[in-house]
PDB file of C-alpha atoms in Angstrom:
ATOM      1  CA  VAL A   1      -0.023   0.211  -0.027  1.00 87.00           C
ATOM      2  CA  ILE A   2       2.816   2.613   1.070  1.00 93.00           C
ATOM      3  CA  LEU A   3       4.635   1.826  -2.198  1.00 94.00           C
ATOM      4  CA  ALA A   4       1.408   2.339  -4.365  1.00 94.00           C
ATOM      5  CA  LEU A   5       0.599   5.688  -2.633  1.00 95.00           C
ATOM      6  CA  TYR A   6       4.446   6.750  -3.341  1.00 97.00           C
ATOM      7  CA  GLN A   7       4.029   5.763  -7.070  1.00 95.00           C
ATOM      8  CA  THR A   8       0.707   8.045  -7.317  1.00 95.00           C
ATOM      9  CA  ASN A   9       1.487  10.746  -4.456  1.00 96.00           C
ATOM     10  CA  GLY A  10       5.384  10.970  -4.149  1.00 95.00           C
ATOM     11  CA  MET A  11       6.149  11.804  -0.501  1.00 96.00           C
ATOM     12  CA  LYS A  12       2.631  13.719  -0.332  1.00 96.00           C
ATOM     13  CA  LEU A  13       1.591  10.140   0.570  1.00 96.00           C
ATOM     14  CA  LEU A  14       2.323  11.337   4.461  1.00 97.00           C
ATOM     15  CA  ASP A  15      -0.631  13.616   3.889  1.00 94.00           C
ATOM     16  CA  THR A  16      -3.225  10.665   3.826  1.00 91.00           C
ATOM     17  CA  LEU A  17      -1.259   7.709   5.491  1.00 91.00           C
ATOM     18  CA  PRO A  18      -3.028   7.169   8.692  1.00 86.00           C
ATOM     19  CA  GLY A  19      -2.098   4.831  11.919  1.00 85.00           C
ATOM     20  CA  MET A  20       1.261   3.717  12.980  1.00 89.00           C
ATOM     21  CA  PHE A  21       4.285   3.451  10.815  1.00 95.00           C
ATOM     22  CA  SER A  22       7.792   3.818  10.187  1.00 97.00           C
ATOM     23  CA  PHE A  23       9.482   3.244   6.903  1.00 97.00           C
ATOM     24  CA  ALA A  24      11.921   3.470   4.156  1.00 98.00           C
ATOM     25  CA  LEU A  25      11.359   3.604   0.575  1.00 97.00           C
ATOM     26  CA  TRP A  26      14.315   3.756  -2.101  1.00 97.00           C
ATOM     27  CA  ASP A  27      13.394   6.068  -5.179  1.00 97.00           C
ATOM     28  CA  ASP A  28      15.704   4.688  -7.888  1.00 96.00           C
ATOM     29  CA  LYS A  29      14.753   7.444 -10.228  1.00 96.00           C
ATOM     30  CA  LYS A  30      15.646  10.286  -7.679  1.00 97.00           C
ATOM     31  CA  SER A  31      18.533   8.101  -6.193  1.00 97.00           C
ATOM     32  CA  MET A  32      17.131   9.144  -3.141  1.00 98.00           C
ATOM     33  CA  LEU A  33      16.102   7.385   0.322  1.00 98.00           C
ATOM     34  CA  PHE A  34      12.893   8.359   1.505  1.00 98.00           C
ATOM     35  CA  CYS A  35      12.182   7.586   5.450  1.00 98.00           C
ATOM     36  CA  ALA A  36       9.340   8.347   7.864  1.00 98.00           C
ATOM     37  CA  ARG A  37       7.645   8.199  11.015  1.00 97.00           C
ATOM     38  CA  ASP A  38       4.239   8.197  12.103  1.00 97.00           C
ATOM     39  CA  ARG A  39       2.638  11.474  13.467  1.00 96.00           C
ATOM     40  CA  PHE A  40       2.933  10.372  17.402  1.00 94.00           C
ATOM     41  CA  GLY A  41       5.978   8.550  17.070  1.00 94.00           C
ATOM     42  CA  GLU A  42       4.591   5.134  18.065  1.00 93.00           C
ATOM     43  CA  LYS A  43       6.964   3.195  15.515  1.00 96.00           C
ATOM     44  CA  PRO A  44      10.486   3.887  16.128  1.00 97.00           C
ATOM     45  CA  PHE A  45      13.261   4.937  13.164  1.00 98.00           C
ATOM     46  CA  TYR A  46      16.837   5.267  14.116  1.00 98.00           C
ATOM     47  CA  TYR A  47      19.749   6.106  12.168  1.00 98.00           C
ATOM     48  CA  ALA A  48      23.491   6.660  12.028  1.00 98.00           C
ATOM     49  CA  PHE A  49      26.426   7.531   9.986  1.00 97.00           C
ATOM     50  CA  GLY A  50      28.911   5.054   9.479  1.00 95.00           C
ATOM     51  CA  ASP A  51      32.724   6.232   9.279  1.00 89.00           C
ATOM     52  CA  LYS A  52      32.836   5.583   5.224  1.00 91.00           C
ATOM     53  CA  GLY A  53      29.761   7.868   4.823  1.00 89.00           C
ATOM     54  CA  GLU A  54      27.370   4.611   5.228  1.00 95.00           C
ATOM     55  CA  PHE A  55      23.577   5.689   6.018  1.00 97.00           C
ATOM     56  CA  ILE A  56      22.240   3.050   8.756  1.00 98.00           C
ATOM     57  CA  PHE A  57      18.859   2.912   9.924  1.00 98.00           C
ATOM     58  CA  ALA A  58      16.780   0.429  11.817  1.00 98.00           C
ATOM     59  CA  SER A  59      13.847   0.133  14.148  1.00 97.00           C
ATOM     60  CA  GLU A  60      16.112  -0.667  16.883  1.00 97.00           C
ATOM     61  CA  ILE A  61      19.426   0.775  18.263  1.00 98.00           C
ATOM     62  CA  LYS A  62      20.768  -2.591  18.403  1.00 97.00           C
ATOM     63  CA  SER A  63      20.717  -3.415  14.984  1.00 97.00           C
ATOM     64  CA  ILE A  64      22.514  -0.168  14.248  1.00 98.00           C
ATOM     65  CA  ILE A  65      25.465  -1.195  16.608  1.00 97.00           C
ATOM     66  CA  ALA A  66      25.312  -4.868  15.182  1.00 97.00           C
ATOM     67  CA  SER A  67      25.971  -3.293  11.849  1.00 97.00           C
ATOM     68  CA  GLY A  68      29.858  -2.931  12.997  1.00 96.00           C
ATOM     69  CA  LEU A  69      29.481   0.350  10.929  1.00 97.00           C
ATOM     70  CA  ILE A  70      29.836   2.662  13.878  1.00 96.00           C
ATOM     71  CA  GLU A  71      31.114   2.392  17.416  1.00 96.00           C
ATOM     72  CA  PRO A  72      28.435   3.924  19.597  1.00 96.00           C
ATOM     73  CA  LYS A  73      29.370   6.705  21.986  1.00 97.00           C
ATOM     74  CA  ILE A  74      27.646   7.500  25.093  1.00 98.00           C
ATOM     75  CA  ASP A  75      26.028  10.933  25.128  1.00 98.00           C
ATOM     76  CA  PRO A  76      26.764  12.396  28.489  1.00 97.00           C
ATOM     77  CA  ALA A  77      23.446  14.690  28.388  1.00 96.00           C
ATOM     78  CA  SER A  78      21.533  11.740  27.495  1.00 97.00           C
ATOM     79  CA  LEU A  79      22.882   9.785  30.305  1.00 97.00           C
ATOM     80  CA  GLU A  80      22.829  12.869  32.942  1.00 96.00           C
ATOM     81  CA  HIS A  81      18.389  13.131  31.663  1.00 96.00           C
ATOM     82  CA  TYR A  82      18.539   9.227  32.218  1.00 97.00           C
ATOM     83  CA  LEU A  83      20.014   9.226  35.781  1.00 97.00           C
ATOM     84  CA  LYS A  84      18.017  12.280  36.838  1.00 97.00           C
ATOM     85  CA  ARG A  85      14.619  11.228  35.078  1.00 96.00           C
ATOM     86  CA  LEU A  86      15.170   7.403  34.454  1.00 96.00           C
ATOM     87  CA  TYR A  87      14.162   7.524  31.027  1.00 95.00           C
ATOM     88  CA  VAL A  88      16.294   9.118  27.792  1.00 95.00           C
ATOM     89  CA  HIS A  89      14.604  12.022  26.098  1.00 91.00           C
ATOM     90  CA  PRO A  90      12.150  10.956  23.362  1.00 89.00           C
ATOM     91  CA  SER A  91      13.816  13.025  20.705  1.00 89.00           C
ATOM     92  CA  LYS A  92      17.295  11.680  21.884  1.00 95.00           C
ATOM     93  CA  THR A  93      19.162   8.230  22.179  1.00 97.00           C
ATOM     94  CA  ILE A  94      21.680   7.352  24.863  1.00 98.00           C
ATOM     95  CA  TYR A  95      24.104   7.525  22.242  1.00 98.00           C
ATOM     96  CA  SER A  96      25.718  10.667  20.624  1.00 97.00           C
ATOM     97  CA  ASN A  97      26.216   9.319  17.019  1.00 97.00           C
ATOM     98  CA  ILE A  98      22.898   7.417  17.103  1.00 98.00           C
ATOM     99  CA  PHE A  99      19.888   9.442  16.193  1.00 98.00           C
ATOM    100  CA  SER A 100      15.965   9.281  16.398  1.00 98.00           C
ATOM    101  CA  LEU A 101      13.886  10.642  13.646  1.00 98.00           C
ATOM    102  CA  PRO A 102      11.064  12.883  15.664  1.00 97.00           C
ATOM    103  CA  PRO A 103       7.498  12.167  15.249  1.00 97.00           C
ATOM    104  CA  ALA A 104       5.800  13.419  12.200  1.00 97.00           C
ATOM    105  CA  HIS A 105       9.127  13.771  10.341  1.00 98.00           C
ATOM    106  CA  TYR A 106      10.554  12.498   7.268  1.00 98.00           C
ATOM    107  CA  LEU A 107      14.117  12.290   6.191  1.00 98.00           C
ATOM    108  CA  THR A 108      15.353  12.233   2.551  1.00 98.00           C
ATOM    109  CA  PHE A 109      19.009  10.995   2.001  1.00 97.00           C
ATOM    110  CA  GLN A 110      20.442  11.709  -1.196  1.00 97.00           C
ATOM    111  CA  ASN A 111      23.856  12.741  -2.532  1.00 95.00           C
ATOM    112  CA  ASN A 112      25.137  11.923   0.740  1.00 93.00           C
ATOM    113  CA  LYS A 113      23.272  14.730   2.347  1.00 96.00           C
ATOM    114  CA  CYS A 114      20.560  13.824   5.052  1.00 97.00           C
ATOM    115  CA  ASN A 115      17.765  16.442   5.407  1.00 98.00           C
ATOM    116  CA  ILE A 116      14.829  16.345   7.850  1.00 98.00           C
ATOM    117  CA  ASN A 117      11.527  17.994   7.575  1.00 98.00           C
ATOM    118  CA  SER A 118       8.164  18.033   9.697  1.00 97.00           C
ATOM    119  CA  TYR A 119       5.195  16.857   7.586  1.00 97.00           C
ATOM    120  CA  TRP A 120       2.503  17.385  10.182  1.00 96.00           C
ATOM    121  CA  GLU A 121       1.518  19.386  13.499  1.00 93.00           C
ATOM    122  CA  LEU A 122      -1.135  18.928  15.928  1.00 89.00           C
ATOM    123  CA  PRO A 123      -3.960  21.023  14.855  1.00 85.00           C
ATOM    124  CA  GLU A 124      -4.907  23.636  17.399  1.00 86.00           C
ATOM    125  CA  LYS A 125      -8.601  23.394  18.137  1.00 81.00           C
ATOM    126  CA  ASP A 126     -10.701  26.368  19.950  1.00 71.00           C
ATOM    127  CA  GLU A 127     -13.665  24.531  20.648  1.00 77.00           C
ATOM    128  CA  THR A 128     -16.323  24.989  23.514  1.00 85.00           C
ATOM    129  CA  ILE A 129     -17.751  21.446  24.047  1.00 86.00           C
ATOM    130  CA  GLY A 130     -19.715  20.454  26.542  1.00 88.00           C
ATOM    131  CA  LEU A 131     -19.339  17.039  28.039  1.00 90.00           C
ATOM    132  CA  GLY A 132     -22.071  15.366  26.781  1.00 92.00           C
ATOM    133  CA  SER A 133     -20.991  16.219  23.191  1.00 90.00           C
ATOM    134  CA  ALA A 134     -17.228  15.491  24.308  1.00 89.00           C
ATOM    135  CA  VAL A 135     -18.744  11.913  25.119  1.00 93.00           C
ATOM    136  CA  GLU A 136     -20.637  11.349  22.087  1.00 94.00           C
ATOM    137  CA  ASN A 137     -17.536  12.614  20.101  1.00 92.00           C
ATOM    138  CA  PHE A 138     -15.156  10.611  21.854  1.00 92.00           C
ATOM    139  CA  LYS A 139     -17.379   7.375  21.457  1.00 94.00           C
ATOM    140  CA  PHE A 140     -17.502   8.032  17.768  1.00 95.00           C
ATOM    141  CA  LEU A 141     -13.998   8.702  17.191  1.00 93.00           C
ATOM    142  CA  PHE A 142     -12.791   5.590  19.056  1.00 93.00           C
ATOM    143  CA  GLU A 143     -15.230   3.213  17.307  1.00 94.00           C
ATOM    144  CA  GLN A 144     -13.968   4.467  14.268  1.00 93.00           C
ATOM    145  CA  ALA A 145     -10.475   4.269  15.013  1.00 90.00           C
ATOM    146  CA  VAL A 146     -10.787   0.497  16.124  1.00 90.00           C
ATOM    147  CA  LYS A 147     -12.865  -0.256  13.016  1.00 91.00           C
ATOM    148  CA  LYS A 148     -10.124   1.004  11.008  1.00 87.00           C
ATOM    149  CA  GLN A 149      -7.456  -1.123  12.378  1.00 84.00           C
ATOM    150  CA  LEU A 150      -9.610  -4.132  11.745  1.00 87.00           C
ATOM    151  CA  VAL A 151      -9.069  -3.803   8.096  1.00 83.00           C
ATOM    152  CA  ALA A 152      -6.381  -6.566   7.446  1.00 81.00           C
ATOM    153  CA  ASP A 153      -5.239  -9.011   4.910  1.00 81.00           C
ATOM    154  CA  VAL A 154      -4.720 -11.597   7.787  1.00 85.00           C
ATOM    155  CA  PRO A 155      -6.762 -12.293  10.765  1.00 84.00           C
ATOM    156  CA  VAL A 156      -6.558  -9.734  13.577  1.00 83.00           C
ATOM    157  CA  GLY A 157      -5.963 -10.437  17.155  1.00 82.00           C
ATOM    158  CA  ALA A 158      -5.875  -8.480  20.275  1.00 81.00           C
ATOM    159  CA  PHE A 159      -3.901  -8.466  23.258  1.00 81.00           C
ATOM    160  CA  LEU A 160      -5.873  -8.129  26.645  1.00 83.00           C
ATOM    161  CA  SER A 161      -3.544  -7.152  29.717  1.00 86.00           C
ATOM    162  CA  GLY A 162      -7.165  -6.890  31.714  1.00 84.00           C
ATOM    163  CA  GLY A 163      -6.609  -3.340  31.899  1.00 87.00           C
ATOM    164  CA  LEU A 164      -9.503  -0.629  31.030  1.00 88.00           C
ATOM    165  CA  ASP A 165      -7.870   0.201  27.600  1.00 88.00           C
ATOM    166  CA  SER A 166      -7.289  -3.251  25.876  1.00 88.00           C
ATOM    167  CA  SER A 167     -10.717  -4.573  27.488  1.00 90.00           C
ATOM    168  CA  THR A 168     -12.707  -1.381  25.526  1.00 91.00           C
ATOM    169  CA  VAL A 169     -10.887  -1.920  22.323  1.00 90.00           C
ATOM    170  CA  VAL A 170     -11.659  -5.780  22.158  1.00 89.00           C
ATOM    171  CA  ALA A 171     -15.001  -4.876  23.282  1.00 90.00           C
ATOM    172  CA  VAL A 172     -15.844  -2.287  20.607  1.00 92.00           C
ATOM    173  CA  ALA A 173     -13.964  -4.341  17.691  1.00 90.00           C
ATOM    174  CA  SER A 174     -16.302  -7.332  18.725  1.00 88.00           C
ATOM    175  CA  ASN A 175     -18.945  -5.270  17.428  1.00 88.00           C
ATOM    176  CA  TYR A 176     -17.311  -5.324  13.978  1.00 84.00           C
ATOM    177  CA  ASP A 177     -15.570  -8.655  14.046  1.00 74.00           C
ATOM    178  CA  SER A 178     -17.171 -11.719  15.730  1.00 66.00           C
ATOM    179  CA  SER A 179     -14.087 -14.061  15.644  1.00 67.00           C
ATOM    180  CA  LEU A 180     -12.688 -11.494  18.615  1.00 61.00           C
TER     181      LEU A 180
END
């Protein structure tokens, strides 16, 4: 689907691509690598530059390190942030030479140059809405989101943790798919 969207719309495919994603496409005509990450950063995308100009990317940092193309270097600022707050800042990695593509951004790598651009921002809403309308609006949007996630070429499954969120997703999904 992503390839077909790219062939039709080019990088504008990001305007219409919903949900969670992280991908890389090679455009042979432009000799360009096009990479993107979903709007809220649910799917990771890490990258680094090798000593000989290699562009390395993966969904996990350990894959980049396992390539053997870079020697990871601890970032003192990220380490300090981790020790103070028990997590690495989402826009950083623990390494100074391994980077995270920010949410709602795309990256192009062409002629040994890397460019990163934003493709989406959270829209500002200045709406006054009552509690009843907010509940109905949320219910509608939630059901539509779950319904969209049920579209698949393979059977769909759900993980039940016993919490309110997963139970609610499965309850709504069962209204649209009786196999759940």
